[in-house]
């Protein structure tokens, strides 16, 4: 049986094929990883208007307008408690600052889903950290966002300081749609 596996050079044909396939798989993994890293698009932008606590209009240097939904966060909807405070908090974090938009993808409404950096600080994270937003776990892949939300809750800051029961925006939208 050993003779069937080993060729004349003492190297298994099966082993050689296996190594070739493994090499190709590793090569594709590396190429895919590199393309993902370079596919991130970051652009310098200016604030045009804050719509709510997680949606803004931004302008690039060519005056192209972007409607942006902040990635991995969710803030109270119009009609919910804390709506205006979340909107004002976002305005304070990004007005009169050097802004960068990291485009992640587009949502079903055609908005850019992204991360906004104000003076190199992650605004999405800051909104959660200061208790102005929920970590939107459905889309979040960053454990620091969850940790920031837990810290804000435990310190009872921002929307977590309210005596009224907080209803997560995604739950509120479901109830409002009925």
mmCIF file of N, CA and C in Angstrom, residues 54-101:
data_model
loop_
_atom_site.group_PDB
_atom_site.id
_atom_site.type_symbol
_atom_site.label_atom_id
_atom_site.label_comp_id
_atom_site.label_asym_id
_atom_site.label_seq_id
_atom_site.Cartn_x
_atom_site.Cartn_y
_atom_site.Cartn_z
ATOM 1 N N UNK A 54 -28.331 59.840 14.043
ATOM 2 C CA UNK A 54 -27.505 58.885 13.304
ATOM 3 C C UNK A 54 -27.538 59.092 11.786
ATOM 4 N N UNK A 55 -28.025 60.235 11.344
ATOM 5 C CA UNK A 55 -28.086 60.524 9.909
ATOM 6 C C UNK A 55 -27.711 61.983 9.658
ATOM 7 N N UNK A 56 -26.831 62.190 8.676
ATOM 8 C CA UNK A 56 -26.372 63.542 8.342
ATOM 9 C C UNK A 56 -26.244 63.703 6.831
ATOM 10 N N UNK A 57 -26.187 64.960 6.402
ATOM 11 C CA UNK A 57 -25.785 65.296 5.038
ATOM 12 C C UNK A 57 -24.379 65.856 5.122
ATOM 13 N N UNK A 58 -23.489 65.319 4.285
ATOM 14 C CA UNK A 58 -22.107 65.783 4.224
ATOM 15 C C UNK A 58 -21.776 66.193 2.794
ATOM 16 N N UNK A 59 -20.825 67.114 2.654
ATOM 17 C CA UNK A 59 -20.356 67.558 1.340
ATOM 18 C C UNK A 59 -18.866 67.283 1.216
ATOM 19 N N UNK A 60 -18.457 66.727 0.060
ATOM 20 C CA UNK A 60 -17.024 66.554 -0.162
ATOM 21 C C UNK A 60 -16.446 67.833 -0.765
ATOM 22 N N UNK A 61 -15.164 67.820 -1.086
ATOM 23 C CA UNK A 61 -14.492 69.024 -1.605
ATOM 24 C C UNK A 61 -15.042 69.485 -2.949
ATOM 25 N N UNK A 62 -15.680 68.563 -3.689
ATOM 26 C CA UNK A 62 -16.282 68.909 -4.983
ATOM 27 C C UNK A 62 -17.760 69.266 -4.850
ATOM 28 N N UNK A 63 -18.204 69.460 -3.615
ATOM 29 C CA UNK A 63 -19.604 69.813 -3.302
ATOM 30 C C UNK A 63 -20.586 68.672 -3.585
ATOM 31 N N UNK A 64 -20.066 67.444 -3.709
ATOM 32 C CA UNK A 64 -20.952 66.285 -3.856
ATOM 33 C C UNK A 64 -21.584 66.009 -2.500
ATOM 34 N N UNK A 65 -22.909 65.833 -2.508
ATOM 35 C CA UNK A 65 -23.658 65.639 -1.264
ATOM 36 C C UNK A 65 -23.830 64.143 -0.976
ATOM 37 N N UNK A 66 -23.604 63.777 0.280
ATOM 38 C CA UNK A 66 -23.792 62.403 0.743
ATOM 39 C C UNK A 66 -24.790 62.395 1.895
ATOM 40 N N UNK A 67 -25.805 61.564 1.779
ATOM 41 C CA UNK A 67 -26.677 61.314 2.921
ATOM 42 C C UNK A 67 -26.077 60.096 3.609
ATOM 43 N N UNK A 68 -25.681 60.269 4.871
ATOM 44 C CA UNK A 68 -24.911 59.242 5.570
ATOM 45 C C UNK A 68 -25.656 58.743 6.798
ATOM 46 N N UNK A 69 -25.744 57.435 6.904
ATOM 47 C CA UNK A 69 -26.285 56.752 8.089
ATOM 48 C C UNK A 69 -25.082 56.229 8.853
ATOM 49 N N UNK A 70 -24.948 56.635 10.112
ATOM 50 C CA UNK A 70 -23.798 56.213 10.903
ATOM 51 C C UNK A 70 -23.863 54.711 11.178
ATOM 52 N N UNK A 71 -22.789 54.042 10.851
ATOM 53 C CA UNK A 71 -22.687 52.585 10.976
ATOM 54 C C UNK A 71 -22.700 52.132 12.435
ATOM 55 N N UNK A 72 -23.442 51.069 12.695
ATOM 56 C CA UNK A 72 -23.427 50.325 13.964
ATOM 57 C C UNK A 72 -23.979 51.085 15.162
ATOM 58 N N UNK A 73 -24.681 52.196 14.906
ATOM 59 C CA UNK A 73 -25.352 52.877 16.016
ATOM 60 C C UNK A 73 -26.809 53.112 15.636
ATOM 61 N N UNK A 74 -27.634 53.302 16.640
ATOM 62 C CA UNK A 74 -29.034 53.650 16.413
ATOM 63 C C UNK A 74 -29.444 54.618 17.506
ATOM 64 N N UNK A 75 -30.097 55.695 17.110
ATOM 65 C CA UNK A 75 -30.511 56.727 18.065
ATOM 66 C C UNK A 75 -32.031 56.870 18.036
ATOM 67 N N UNK A 76 -32.589 57.495 19.069
ATOM 68 C CA UNK A 76 -34.042 57.659 19.122
ATOM 69 C C UNK A 76 -34.602 58.331 17.867
ATOM 70 N N UNK A 77 -35.766 57.851 17.469
ATOM 71 C CA UNK A 77 -36.469 58.385 16.302
ATOM 72 C C UNK A 77 -37.274 59.622 16.695
ATOM 73 N N UNK A 78 -37.666 60.405 15.699
ATOM 74 C CA UNK A 78 -38.509 61.570 15.953
ATOM 75 C C UNK A 78 -39.788 61.083 16.630
ATOM 76 N N UNK A 79 -40.126 61.720 17.747
ATOM 77 C CA UNK A 79 -41.280 61.294 18.536
ATOM 78 C C UNK A 79 -40.884 60.491 19.763
ATOM 79 N N UNK A 80 -39.638 60.033 19.792
ATOM 80 C CA UNK A 80 -39.136 59.307 20.957
ATOM 81 C C UNK A 80 -38.465 60.274 21.923
ATOM 82 N N UNK A 81 -38.466 59.854 23.183
ATOM 83 C CA UNK A 81 -37.731 60.604 24.198
ATOM 84 C C UNK A 81 -36.259 60.599 23.784
ATOM 85 N N UNK A 82 -35.579 61.671 23.970
ATOM 86 C CA UNK A 82 -34.146 61.843 23.735
ATOM 87 C C UNK A 82 -33.792 62.080 22.265
ATOM 88 N N UNK A 83 -34.784 62.154 21.380
ATOM 89 C CA UNK A 83 -34.512 62.402 19.962
ATOM 90 C C UNK A 83 -33.696 63.678 19.760
ATOM 91 N N UNK A 84 -34.192 64.795 20.303
ATOM 92 C CA UNK A 84 -33.506 66.079 20.099
ATOM 93 C C UNK A 84 -32.138 66.111 20.752
ATOM 94 N N UNK A 85 -32.020 65.508 21.928
ATOM 95 C CA UNK A 85 -30.710 65.516 22.603
ATOM 96 C C UNK A 85 -29.676 64.724 21.811
ATOM 97 N N UNK A 86 -30.080 63.594 21.233
ATOM 98 C CA UNK A 86 -29.151 62.801 20.417
ATOM 99 C C UNK A 86 -28.735 63.587 19.174
ATOM 100 N N UNK A 87 -29.693 64.260 18.553
ATOM 101 C CA UNK A 87 -29.406 65.077 17.369
ATOM 102 C C UNK A 87 -28.434 66.205 17.720
ATOM 103 N N UNK A 88 -28.690 66.880 18.836
ATOM 104 C CA UNK A 88 -27.808 67.967 19.280
ATOM 105 C C UNK A 88 -26.417 67.449 19.637
ATOM 106 N N UNK A 89 -26.362 66.275 20.251
ATOM 107 C CA UNK A 89 -25.065 65.693 20.622
ATOM 108 C C UNK A 89 -24.230 65.411 19.382
ATOM 109 N N UNK A 90 -24.863 64.863 18.345
ATOM 110 C CA UNK A 90 -24.139 64.600 17.103
ATOM 111 C C UNK A 90 -23.655 65.910 16.487
ATOM 112 N N UNK A 91 -24.510 66.917 16.485
ATOM 113 C CA UNK A 91 -24.117 68.224 15.945
ATOM 114 C C UNK A 91 -22.882 68.760 16.670
ATOM 115 N N UNK A 92 -22.885 68.690 17.994
ATOM 116 C CA UNK A 92 -21.741 69.194 18.775
ATOM 117 C C UNK A 92 -20.462 68.417 18.479
ATOM 118 N N UNK A 93 -20.594 67.115 18.236
ATOM 119 C CA UNK A 93 -19.412 66.291 17.968
ATOM 120 C C UNK A 93 -18.789 66.567 16.601
ATOM 121 N N UNK A 94 -19.600 67.005 15.627
ATOM 122 C CA UNK A 94 -19.057 67.128 14.268
ATOM 123 C C UNK A 94 -19.038 68.542 13.685
ATOM 124 N N UNK A 95 -19.678 69.507 14.343
ATOM 125 C CA UNK A 95 -19.670 70.862 13.769
ATOM 126 C C UNK A 95 -18.326 71.536 14.016
ATOM 127 N N UNK A 96 -17.903 72.297 13.016
ATOM 128 C CA UNK A 96 -16.636 73.044 13.080
ATOM 129 C C UNK A 96 -15.432 72.155 13.362
ATOM 130 N N UNK A 97 -15.441 70.957 12.798
ATOM 131 C CA UNK A 97 -14.318 70.024 12.970
ATOM 132 C C UNK A 97 -13.868 69.532 11.596
ATOM 133 N N UNK A 98 -12.660 69.027 11.557
ATOM 134 C CA UNK A 98 -12.148 68.383 10.354
ATOM 135 C C UNK A 98 -12.765 66.984 10.290
ATOM 136 N N UNK A 99 -13.564 66.722 9.244
ATOM 137 C CA UNK A 99 -14.306 65.464 9.162
ATOM 138 C C UNK A 99 -13.786 64.556 8.055
ATOM 139 N N UNK A 100 -13.779 63.267 8.355
ATOM 140 C CA UNK A 100 -13.472 62.238 7.374
ATOM 141 C C UNK A 100 -14.601 61.228 7.407
ATOM 142 N N UNK A 101 -15.053 60.837 6.229
ATOM 143 C CA UNK A 101 -16.084 59.814 6.107
ATOM 144 C C UNK A 101 -15.442 58.536 5.603
#
